[in-house]
C-alpha positions as a Python dict, from the first residue, in 0.01 Angstrom:
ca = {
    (1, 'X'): (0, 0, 0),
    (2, 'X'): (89, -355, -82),
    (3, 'X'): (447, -335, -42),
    (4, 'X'): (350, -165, 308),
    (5, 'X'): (137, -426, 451),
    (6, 'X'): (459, -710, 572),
    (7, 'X'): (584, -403, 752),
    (8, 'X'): (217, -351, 888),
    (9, 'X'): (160, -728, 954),
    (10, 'X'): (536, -710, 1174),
    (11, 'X'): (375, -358, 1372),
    (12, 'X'): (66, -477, 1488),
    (13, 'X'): (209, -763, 1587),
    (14, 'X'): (437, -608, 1815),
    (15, 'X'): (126, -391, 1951),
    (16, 'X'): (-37, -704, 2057),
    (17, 'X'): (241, -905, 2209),
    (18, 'X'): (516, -687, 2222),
    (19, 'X'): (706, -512, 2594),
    (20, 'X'): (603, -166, 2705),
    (21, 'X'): (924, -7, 2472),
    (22, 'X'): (835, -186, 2173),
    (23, 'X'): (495, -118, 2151),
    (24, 'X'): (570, 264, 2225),
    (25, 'X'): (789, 262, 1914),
    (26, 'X'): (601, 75, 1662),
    (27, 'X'): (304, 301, 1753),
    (28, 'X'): (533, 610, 1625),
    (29, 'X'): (622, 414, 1347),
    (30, 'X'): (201, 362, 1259),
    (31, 'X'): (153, 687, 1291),
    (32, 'X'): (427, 748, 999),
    (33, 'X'): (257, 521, 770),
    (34, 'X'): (-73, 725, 815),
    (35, 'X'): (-392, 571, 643),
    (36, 'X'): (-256, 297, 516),
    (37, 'X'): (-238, 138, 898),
    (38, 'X'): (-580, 256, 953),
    (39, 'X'): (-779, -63, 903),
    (40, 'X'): (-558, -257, 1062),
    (41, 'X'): (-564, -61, 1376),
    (42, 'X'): (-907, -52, 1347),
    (43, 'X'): (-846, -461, 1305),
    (44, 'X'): (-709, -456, 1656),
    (45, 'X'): (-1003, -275, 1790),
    (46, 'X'): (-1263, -605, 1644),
    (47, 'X'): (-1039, -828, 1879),
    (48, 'X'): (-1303, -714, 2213),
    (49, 'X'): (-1652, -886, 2077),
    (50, 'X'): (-1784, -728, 2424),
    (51, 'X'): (-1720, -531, 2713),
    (52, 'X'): (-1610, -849, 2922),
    (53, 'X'): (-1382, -947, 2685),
    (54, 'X'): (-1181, -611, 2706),
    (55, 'X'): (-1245, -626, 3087),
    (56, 'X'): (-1113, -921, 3121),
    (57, 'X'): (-753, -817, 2846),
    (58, 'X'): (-701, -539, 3091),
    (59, 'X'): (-688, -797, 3393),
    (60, 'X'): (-446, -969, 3244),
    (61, 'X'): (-269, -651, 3066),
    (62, 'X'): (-296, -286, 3193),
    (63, 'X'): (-241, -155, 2842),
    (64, 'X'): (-397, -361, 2636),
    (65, 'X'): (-339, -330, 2247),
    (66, 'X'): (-635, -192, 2176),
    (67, 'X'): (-519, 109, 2379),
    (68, 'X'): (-180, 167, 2147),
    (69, 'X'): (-449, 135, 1832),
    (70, 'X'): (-689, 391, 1943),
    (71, 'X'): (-345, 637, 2034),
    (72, 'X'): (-209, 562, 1672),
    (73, 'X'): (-564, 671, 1524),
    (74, 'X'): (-605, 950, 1710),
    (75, 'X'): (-256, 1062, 1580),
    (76, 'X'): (-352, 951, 1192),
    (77, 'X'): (-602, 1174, 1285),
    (78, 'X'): (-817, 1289, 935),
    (79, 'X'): (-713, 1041, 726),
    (80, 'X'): (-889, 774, 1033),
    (81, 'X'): (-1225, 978, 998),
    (82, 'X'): (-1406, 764, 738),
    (83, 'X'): (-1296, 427, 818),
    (84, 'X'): (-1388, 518, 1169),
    (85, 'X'): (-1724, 611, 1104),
    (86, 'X'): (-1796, 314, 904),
    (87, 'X'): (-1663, 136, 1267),
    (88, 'X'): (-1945, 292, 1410),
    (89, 'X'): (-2157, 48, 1286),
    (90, 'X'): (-1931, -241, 1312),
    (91, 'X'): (-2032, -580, 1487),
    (92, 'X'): (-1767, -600, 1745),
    (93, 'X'): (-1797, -386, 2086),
    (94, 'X'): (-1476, -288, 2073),
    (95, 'X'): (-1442, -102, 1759),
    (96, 'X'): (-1782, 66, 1822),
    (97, 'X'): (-1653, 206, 2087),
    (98, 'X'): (-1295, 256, 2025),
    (99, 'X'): (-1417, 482, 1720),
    (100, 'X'): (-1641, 659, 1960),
    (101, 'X'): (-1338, 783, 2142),
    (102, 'X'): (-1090, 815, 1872),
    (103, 'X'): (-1390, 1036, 1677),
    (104, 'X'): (-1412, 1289, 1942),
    (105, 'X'): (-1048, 1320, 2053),
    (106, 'X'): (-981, 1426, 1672),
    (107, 'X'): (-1251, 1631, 1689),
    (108, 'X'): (-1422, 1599, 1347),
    (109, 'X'): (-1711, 1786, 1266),
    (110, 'X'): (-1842, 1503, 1035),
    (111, 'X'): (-1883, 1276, 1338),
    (112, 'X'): (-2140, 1439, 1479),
    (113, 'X'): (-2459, 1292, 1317),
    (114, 'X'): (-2350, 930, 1309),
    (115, 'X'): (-2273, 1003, 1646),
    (116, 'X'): (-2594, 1100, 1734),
    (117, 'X'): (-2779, 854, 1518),
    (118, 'X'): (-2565, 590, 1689),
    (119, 'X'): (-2748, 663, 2027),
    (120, 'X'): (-3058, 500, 1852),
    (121, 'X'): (-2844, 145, 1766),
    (122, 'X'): (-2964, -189, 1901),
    (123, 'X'): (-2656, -264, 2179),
    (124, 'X'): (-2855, -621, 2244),
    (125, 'X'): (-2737, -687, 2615),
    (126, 'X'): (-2544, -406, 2637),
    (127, 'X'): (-2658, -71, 2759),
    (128, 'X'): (-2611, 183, 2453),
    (129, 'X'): (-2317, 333, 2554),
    (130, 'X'): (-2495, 694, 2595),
    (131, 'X'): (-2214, 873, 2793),
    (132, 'X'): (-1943, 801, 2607),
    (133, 'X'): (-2131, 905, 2312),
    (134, 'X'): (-2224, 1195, 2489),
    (135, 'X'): (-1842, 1308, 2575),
    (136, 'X'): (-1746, 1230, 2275),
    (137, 'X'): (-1945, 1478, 2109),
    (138, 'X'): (-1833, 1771, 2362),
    (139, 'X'): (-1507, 1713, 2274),
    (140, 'X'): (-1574, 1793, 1886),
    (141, 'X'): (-1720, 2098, 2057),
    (142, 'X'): (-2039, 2333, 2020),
    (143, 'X'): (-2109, 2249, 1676),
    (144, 'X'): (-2265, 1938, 1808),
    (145, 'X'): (-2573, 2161, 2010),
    (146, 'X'): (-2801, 2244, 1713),
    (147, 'X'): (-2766, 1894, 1584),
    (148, 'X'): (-2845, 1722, 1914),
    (149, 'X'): (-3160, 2001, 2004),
    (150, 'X'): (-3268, 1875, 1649),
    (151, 'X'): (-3277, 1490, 1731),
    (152, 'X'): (-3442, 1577, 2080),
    (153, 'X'): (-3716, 1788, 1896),
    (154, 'X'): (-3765, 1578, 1575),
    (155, 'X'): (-3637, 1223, 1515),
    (156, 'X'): (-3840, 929, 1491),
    (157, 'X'): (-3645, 711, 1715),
    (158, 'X'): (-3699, 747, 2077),
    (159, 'X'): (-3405, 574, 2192),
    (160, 'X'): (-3251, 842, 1972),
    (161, 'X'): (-3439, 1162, 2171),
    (162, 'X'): (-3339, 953, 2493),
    (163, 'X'): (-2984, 973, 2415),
    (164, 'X'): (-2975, 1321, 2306),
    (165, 'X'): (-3166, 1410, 2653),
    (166, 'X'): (-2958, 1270, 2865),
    (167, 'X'): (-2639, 1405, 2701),
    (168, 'X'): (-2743, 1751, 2673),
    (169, 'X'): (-2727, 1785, 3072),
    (170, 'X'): (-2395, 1923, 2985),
    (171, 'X'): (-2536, 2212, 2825),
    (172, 'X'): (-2656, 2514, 2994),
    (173, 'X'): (-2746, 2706, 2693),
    (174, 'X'): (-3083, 2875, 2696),
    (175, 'X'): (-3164, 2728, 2341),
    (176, 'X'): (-3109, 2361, 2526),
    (177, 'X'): (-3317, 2423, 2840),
    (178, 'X'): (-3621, 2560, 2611),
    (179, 'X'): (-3553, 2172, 2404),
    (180, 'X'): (-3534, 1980, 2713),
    (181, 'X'): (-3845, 2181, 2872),
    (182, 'X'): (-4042, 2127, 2547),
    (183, 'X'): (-4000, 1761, 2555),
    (184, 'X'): (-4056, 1720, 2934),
    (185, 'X'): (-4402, 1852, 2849),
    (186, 'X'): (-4463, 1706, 2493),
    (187, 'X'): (-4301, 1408, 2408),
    (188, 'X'): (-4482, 1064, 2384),
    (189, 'X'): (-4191, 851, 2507),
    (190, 'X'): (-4218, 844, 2938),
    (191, 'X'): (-3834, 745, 2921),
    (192, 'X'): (-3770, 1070, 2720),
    (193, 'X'): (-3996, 1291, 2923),
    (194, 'X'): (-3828, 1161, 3218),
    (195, 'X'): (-3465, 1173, 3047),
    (196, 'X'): (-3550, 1573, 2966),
    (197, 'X'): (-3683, 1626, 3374),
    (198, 'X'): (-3355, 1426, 3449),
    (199, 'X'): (-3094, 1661, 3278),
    (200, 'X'): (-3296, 2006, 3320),
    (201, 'X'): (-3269, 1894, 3699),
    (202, 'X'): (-2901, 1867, 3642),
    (203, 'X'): (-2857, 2180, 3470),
    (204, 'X'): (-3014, 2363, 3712),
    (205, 'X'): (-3163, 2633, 3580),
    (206, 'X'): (-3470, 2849, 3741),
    (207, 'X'): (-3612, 2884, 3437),
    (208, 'X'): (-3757, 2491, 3443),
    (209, 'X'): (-3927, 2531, 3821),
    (210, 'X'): (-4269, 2629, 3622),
    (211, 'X'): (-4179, 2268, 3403),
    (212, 'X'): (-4123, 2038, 3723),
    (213, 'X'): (-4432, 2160, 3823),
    (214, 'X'): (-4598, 2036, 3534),
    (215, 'X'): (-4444, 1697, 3514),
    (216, 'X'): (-4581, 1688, 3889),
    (217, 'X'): (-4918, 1582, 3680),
    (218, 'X'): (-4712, 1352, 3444),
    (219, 'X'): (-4847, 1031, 3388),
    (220, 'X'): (-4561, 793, 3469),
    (221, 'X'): (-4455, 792, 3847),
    (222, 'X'): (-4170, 766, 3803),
    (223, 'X'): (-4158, 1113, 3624),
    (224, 'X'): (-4337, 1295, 3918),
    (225, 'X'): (-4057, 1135, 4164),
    (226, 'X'): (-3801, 1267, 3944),
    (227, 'X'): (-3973, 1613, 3902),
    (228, 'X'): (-4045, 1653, 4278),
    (229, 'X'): (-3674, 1611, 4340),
    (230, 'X'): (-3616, 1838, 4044),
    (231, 'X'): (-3816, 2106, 4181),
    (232, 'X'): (-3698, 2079, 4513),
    (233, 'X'): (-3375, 2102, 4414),
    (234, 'X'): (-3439, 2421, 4201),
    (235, 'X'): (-3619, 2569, 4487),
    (236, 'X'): (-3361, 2548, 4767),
    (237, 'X'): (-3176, 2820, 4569),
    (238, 'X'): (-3465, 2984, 4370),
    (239, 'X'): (-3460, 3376, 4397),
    (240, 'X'): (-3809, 3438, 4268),
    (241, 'X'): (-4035, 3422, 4581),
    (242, 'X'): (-4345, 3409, 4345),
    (243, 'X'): (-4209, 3126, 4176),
    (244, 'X'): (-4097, 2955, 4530),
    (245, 'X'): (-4412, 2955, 4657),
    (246, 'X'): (-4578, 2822, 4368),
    (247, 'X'): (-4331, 2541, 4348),
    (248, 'X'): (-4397, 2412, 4751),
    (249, 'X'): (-4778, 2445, 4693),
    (250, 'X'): (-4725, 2184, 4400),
    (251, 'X'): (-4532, 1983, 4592),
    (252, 'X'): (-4800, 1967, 4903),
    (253, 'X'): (-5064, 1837, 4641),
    (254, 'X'): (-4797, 1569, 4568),
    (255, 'X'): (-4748, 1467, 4906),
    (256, 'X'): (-5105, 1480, 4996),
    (257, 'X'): (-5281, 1343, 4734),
    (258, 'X'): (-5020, 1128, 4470),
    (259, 'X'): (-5156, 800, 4411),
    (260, 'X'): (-4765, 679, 4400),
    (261, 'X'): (-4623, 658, 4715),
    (262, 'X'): (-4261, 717, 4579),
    (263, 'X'): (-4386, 1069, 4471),
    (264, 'X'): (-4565, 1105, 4784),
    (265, 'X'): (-4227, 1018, 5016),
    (266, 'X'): (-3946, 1241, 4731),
    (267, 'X'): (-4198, 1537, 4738),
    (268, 'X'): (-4267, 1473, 5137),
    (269, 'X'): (-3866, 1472, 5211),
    (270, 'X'): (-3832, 1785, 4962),
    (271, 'X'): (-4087, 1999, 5187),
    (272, 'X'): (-3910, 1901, 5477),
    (273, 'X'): (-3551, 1961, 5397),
    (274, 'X'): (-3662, 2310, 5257),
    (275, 'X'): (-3783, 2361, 5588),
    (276, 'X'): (-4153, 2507, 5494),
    (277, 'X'): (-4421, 2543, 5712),
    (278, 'X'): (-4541, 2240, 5606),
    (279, 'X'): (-4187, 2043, 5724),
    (280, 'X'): (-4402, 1880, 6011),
    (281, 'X'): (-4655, 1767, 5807),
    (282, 'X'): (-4385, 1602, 5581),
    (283, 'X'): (-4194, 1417, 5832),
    (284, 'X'): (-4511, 1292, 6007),
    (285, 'X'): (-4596, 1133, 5687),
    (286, 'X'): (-4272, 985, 5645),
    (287, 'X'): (-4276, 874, 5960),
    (288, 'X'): (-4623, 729, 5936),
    (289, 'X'): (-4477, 531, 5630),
    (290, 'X'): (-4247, 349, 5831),
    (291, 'X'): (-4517, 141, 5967),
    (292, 'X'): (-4672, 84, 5637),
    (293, 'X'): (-4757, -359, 5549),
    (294, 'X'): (-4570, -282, 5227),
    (295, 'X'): (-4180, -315, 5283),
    (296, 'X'): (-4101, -130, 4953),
    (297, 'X'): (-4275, 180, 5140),
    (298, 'X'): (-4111, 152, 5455),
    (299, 'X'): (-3782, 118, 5308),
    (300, 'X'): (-3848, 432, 5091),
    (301, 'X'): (-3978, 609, 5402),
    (302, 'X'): (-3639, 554, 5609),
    (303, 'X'): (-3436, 614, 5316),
    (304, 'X'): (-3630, 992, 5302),
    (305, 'X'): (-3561, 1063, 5711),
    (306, 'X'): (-3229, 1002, 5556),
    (307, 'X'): (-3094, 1366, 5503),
    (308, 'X'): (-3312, 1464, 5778),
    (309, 'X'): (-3125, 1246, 6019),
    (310, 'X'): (-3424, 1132, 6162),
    (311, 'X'): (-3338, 857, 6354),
    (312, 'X'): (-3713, 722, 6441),
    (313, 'X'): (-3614, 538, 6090),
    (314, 'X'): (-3340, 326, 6238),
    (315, 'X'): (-3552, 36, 6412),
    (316, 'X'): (-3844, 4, 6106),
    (317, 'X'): (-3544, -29, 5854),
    (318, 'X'): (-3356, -270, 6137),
    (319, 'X'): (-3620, -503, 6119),
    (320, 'X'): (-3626, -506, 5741),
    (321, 'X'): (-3282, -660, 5748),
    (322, 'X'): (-3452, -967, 5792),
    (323, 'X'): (-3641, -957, 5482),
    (324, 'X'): (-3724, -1245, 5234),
    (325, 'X'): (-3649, -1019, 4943),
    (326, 'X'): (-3252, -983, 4895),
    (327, 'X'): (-3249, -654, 4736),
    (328, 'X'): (-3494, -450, 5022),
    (329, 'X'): (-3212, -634, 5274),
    (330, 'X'): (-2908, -443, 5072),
    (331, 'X'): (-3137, -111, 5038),
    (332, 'X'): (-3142, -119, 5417),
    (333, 'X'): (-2793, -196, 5524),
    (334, 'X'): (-2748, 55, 5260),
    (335, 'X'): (-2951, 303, 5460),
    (336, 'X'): (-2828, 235, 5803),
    (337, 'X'): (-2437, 267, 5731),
    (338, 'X'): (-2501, 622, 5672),
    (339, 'X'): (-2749, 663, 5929),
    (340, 'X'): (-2438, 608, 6159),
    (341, 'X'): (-2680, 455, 6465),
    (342, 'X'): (-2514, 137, 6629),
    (343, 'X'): (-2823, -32, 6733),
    (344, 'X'): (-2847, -265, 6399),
    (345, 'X'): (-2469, -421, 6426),
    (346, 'X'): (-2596, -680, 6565),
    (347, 'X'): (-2774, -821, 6304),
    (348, 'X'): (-2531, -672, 6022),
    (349, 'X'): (-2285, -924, 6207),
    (350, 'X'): (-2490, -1201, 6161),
    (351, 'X'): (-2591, -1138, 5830),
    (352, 'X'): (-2205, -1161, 5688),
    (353, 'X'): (-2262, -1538, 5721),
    (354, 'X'): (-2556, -1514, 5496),
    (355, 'X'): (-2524, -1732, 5188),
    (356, 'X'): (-2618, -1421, 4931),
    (357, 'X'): (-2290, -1278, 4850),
    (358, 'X'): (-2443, -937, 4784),
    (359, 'X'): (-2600, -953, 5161),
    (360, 'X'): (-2290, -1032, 5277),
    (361, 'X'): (-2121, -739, 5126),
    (362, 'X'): (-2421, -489, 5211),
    (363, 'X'): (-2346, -607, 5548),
    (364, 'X'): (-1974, -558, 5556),
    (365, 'X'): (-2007, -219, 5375),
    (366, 'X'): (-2280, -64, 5624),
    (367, 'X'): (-2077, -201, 5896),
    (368, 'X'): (-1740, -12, 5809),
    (369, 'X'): (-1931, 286, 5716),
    (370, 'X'): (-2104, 278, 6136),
    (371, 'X'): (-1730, 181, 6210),
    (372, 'X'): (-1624, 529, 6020),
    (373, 'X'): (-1896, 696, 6244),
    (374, 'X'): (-1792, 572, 6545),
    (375, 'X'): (-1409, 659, 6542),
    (376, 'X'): (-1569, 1066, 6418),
}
C-alpha cells in the first residue's frame, strides 16, 4: 500500500488540476489500483463542505474532480462498499452525497439500511437529501421494498418514516400502497401522514380513494388540502361508480363546511373540474372567494379558476399585484402569465422597475408567458 501511495499522491493530483485527457487516464489508472485508491477518492469527495461549494466548482469547472472520483469508485466497485458507507456519515456534504450515488450505481445490497437510516440524519441547513437517497436505493433494486415498508411501519424516527414515505411513491406494489395507506391513517407525525397522502396520490392507485376520504377528517389542513387533491385526482379516472360517488360526497362536506379555507378552495376546484352536479356550486364559491378581506384567500381562489379558465379571476388577482406582501405579488404574476388575459400588462410593466428582484422577475416571467399567448 505504502509503496503505492507517491503514485496515488501524483493521480489525484492530476484529477484535481489536470486537462480533460489527463484526468480521463489517471482515472483508468485508479481504477487499476482498486482499494487501495479508495480513501483517497473518497478524500476528493471531503473537498465540497456544502452544496454551494460544489455549485460554485462546477461554475468554474464543468467536470469537477469530484466527478472523476465518484466514476473511479463506482468502477472499484465492491472493494469501495465499506469505506463508502462509513462516508455516509461523514462531516463534509460532498462525500455524503457522493457515496449516496456511488452506493446505488454499484448496486450493493448492504447499502440499503444505512441508506435508509441516513434519511433520519441531522442535514443542519440543508434539506436531507431525500430524493437522491430515494434513487439511490431503486437502483440497488427491489430488495430495498421490505426494508423501506419496515422503516415506514416501525422506526422511531419520524424524519426516518418521512423519508421512506416520500420515496416509496416509486412503488406501485400492493404491499407499499397497504404501508403508505396504514400510515396516512395511523401515524402520529402530520408530516408523515401527509408524506404517505402525498405519494399514494402519486401512485395512483384506486385502492386509496376510501383513504383520501379519511384524511378529509385529518387534523392538519394541510393534510385535507393534499387529500382533496388526492381524491380528486383518483376520481377523474375511478371505475367504481360506488366508490365515485362516495368520494364527491366527501369532498362537498369539505367545501361546505372545512374550517380551512385552502381545503375548502382544492376540494371546491376538484368538484368543479370533475364536472359534478355540484360544479356550480364550486365555482360560485370560488368566485365568492375572490372578494374575500384576506389576500391569502383571494389569491388561492384565482389560482383554483385556474384550470377552469375562469377569467372572472383576472381583475381580483390584478389588483393584488399591488400588494404590500412580496410573495402574494409573485403568486399573482405567477397566476396571470398562465391565465393568458392582457388586461394586467400594464401593471406587470411597471412592476419590472420594482426594487425586489424577485418582483421584478415574477413580472418579466408572467409577461413573456402573456407574450407566448398572444403570438398562439
Amino acid at each position: 500500500m505504502w509503496m503505492a501511495q507517491p503514485k496515488i499522491d501524483s493521480l489525484i493530483a492530476v484529477l484535481r488540476e489536470g486537462s480533460y485527457e489527463q484526468r480521463k487516464d489517471a482515472t483508468q489508472e485508479l481504477v487499476a489500483l482498486g482499494d487501495a485508491a479508495v480513501e483517497a477518492l473518497i478524500d476528493i469527495m471531503r473537498m465540497y463542505s456544502s452544496r454551494e461549494a460544489y455549485e460554485r466548482e462546477v461554475m468554474e469547472d464543468a467536470n469537477p474532480a469530484q466527478h472523476y472520483a465518484v466514476e473511479c469508485l463506482i468502477e472499484i466497485g465492491e472493494p469501495a462498499v465499506d469505506p463508502l458507507i462509513d462516508a455516509l456519515r461523514d462531516t463534509t456534504w460532498g462525500a455524503r452525497m457522493g457515496a449516496i450515488y456511488c452506493l446505488g450505481a454499484i448496486g450493493e445490497p448492504r447499502a440499503v439500511q444505512p441508506l435508509i437510516e441516513l434519511l433520519g440524519e441531522d442535514w443542519g441547513k440543508q434539506d436531507a437529501p431525500i430524493y437522491d437517497i430515494g434513487e439511490s436505493l431503486k437502483r440497488i433494486g427491489e430488495i430495498a421494498m421490505r426494508p423501506l415498508i419496515f422503516a415506514l411501519r416501525q422506526h422511531q424516527n419520524a424524519r426516518v418514516r418521512y423519508g421512506a414515505a416520500t420515496i416509496m411513491e416509486s412503488y406501485s406494489d400492493p404491499l407499499v400502497v397497504k404501508a403508505l395507506s396504514d400510515t396516512a391513517r395511523e401515524d402520529e407525525s402530520s408530516d408523515v401522514r401527509g408524506a404517505a397522502i402525498l405519494s399514494l396520490r402519486m401512485i395512483g392507485d384506486e385502492s386509496a380513494i376510501t383513504v383520501m376520504i379519511d384524511a378529509l377528517a385529518d387534523s392538519a389542513a394541510e393534510n385535507r388540502e393534499l387529500a382533496a387533491v388526492g381524491l380528486g385526482n383518483l376520481l377523474e379516472r375511478a371505475t367504481d361508480e360506488q366508490a365515485r360517488g362516495t368520494g364527491i360526497a366527501a369532498l362537498v362536506r369539505v367545501m361546505r363546511e372545512d374550517d380551512d379555507w385552502g381545503a375548502r378552495q382544492t376540494a371546491a376546484e376538484k368538484l368543479a373540474t370533475l364536472q359534478t352536479l355540484h360544479a356550480e356550486e364550486a365555482v360560485d364559491r370560488l368566485v365568492l372567494d375572490l372578494s374575500d378581506p384576506d389576500p391569502e384567500i383571494r389569491l388561492g381562489a384565482g389560482w383554483s379558476l385556474l384550470p377552469l379558465n375562469d377569467t372572472r379571476a383576472v381583475d381580483p388577482l390584478t389588483r393584488l399585484l399591488t400588494h404590500s406582501d412580496a410573495r402574494i405579488v409573485r403568486m399573482a404574476a405567477a397566476a396571470l402569465g398562465r391565465f393568458g388575459d392582457p388586461r394586467p400588462i400594464p401593471i406587470l410593466n411597471a412592476l419590472l422597475s420594482s426594487p425586489n428582484e424577485d418582483i421584478r422577475h415574477a413580472a418579466n416571467d408572467a409577461l413573456q408567458a402573456l407574450s407566448k399567448n398572444t403570438e398562439t
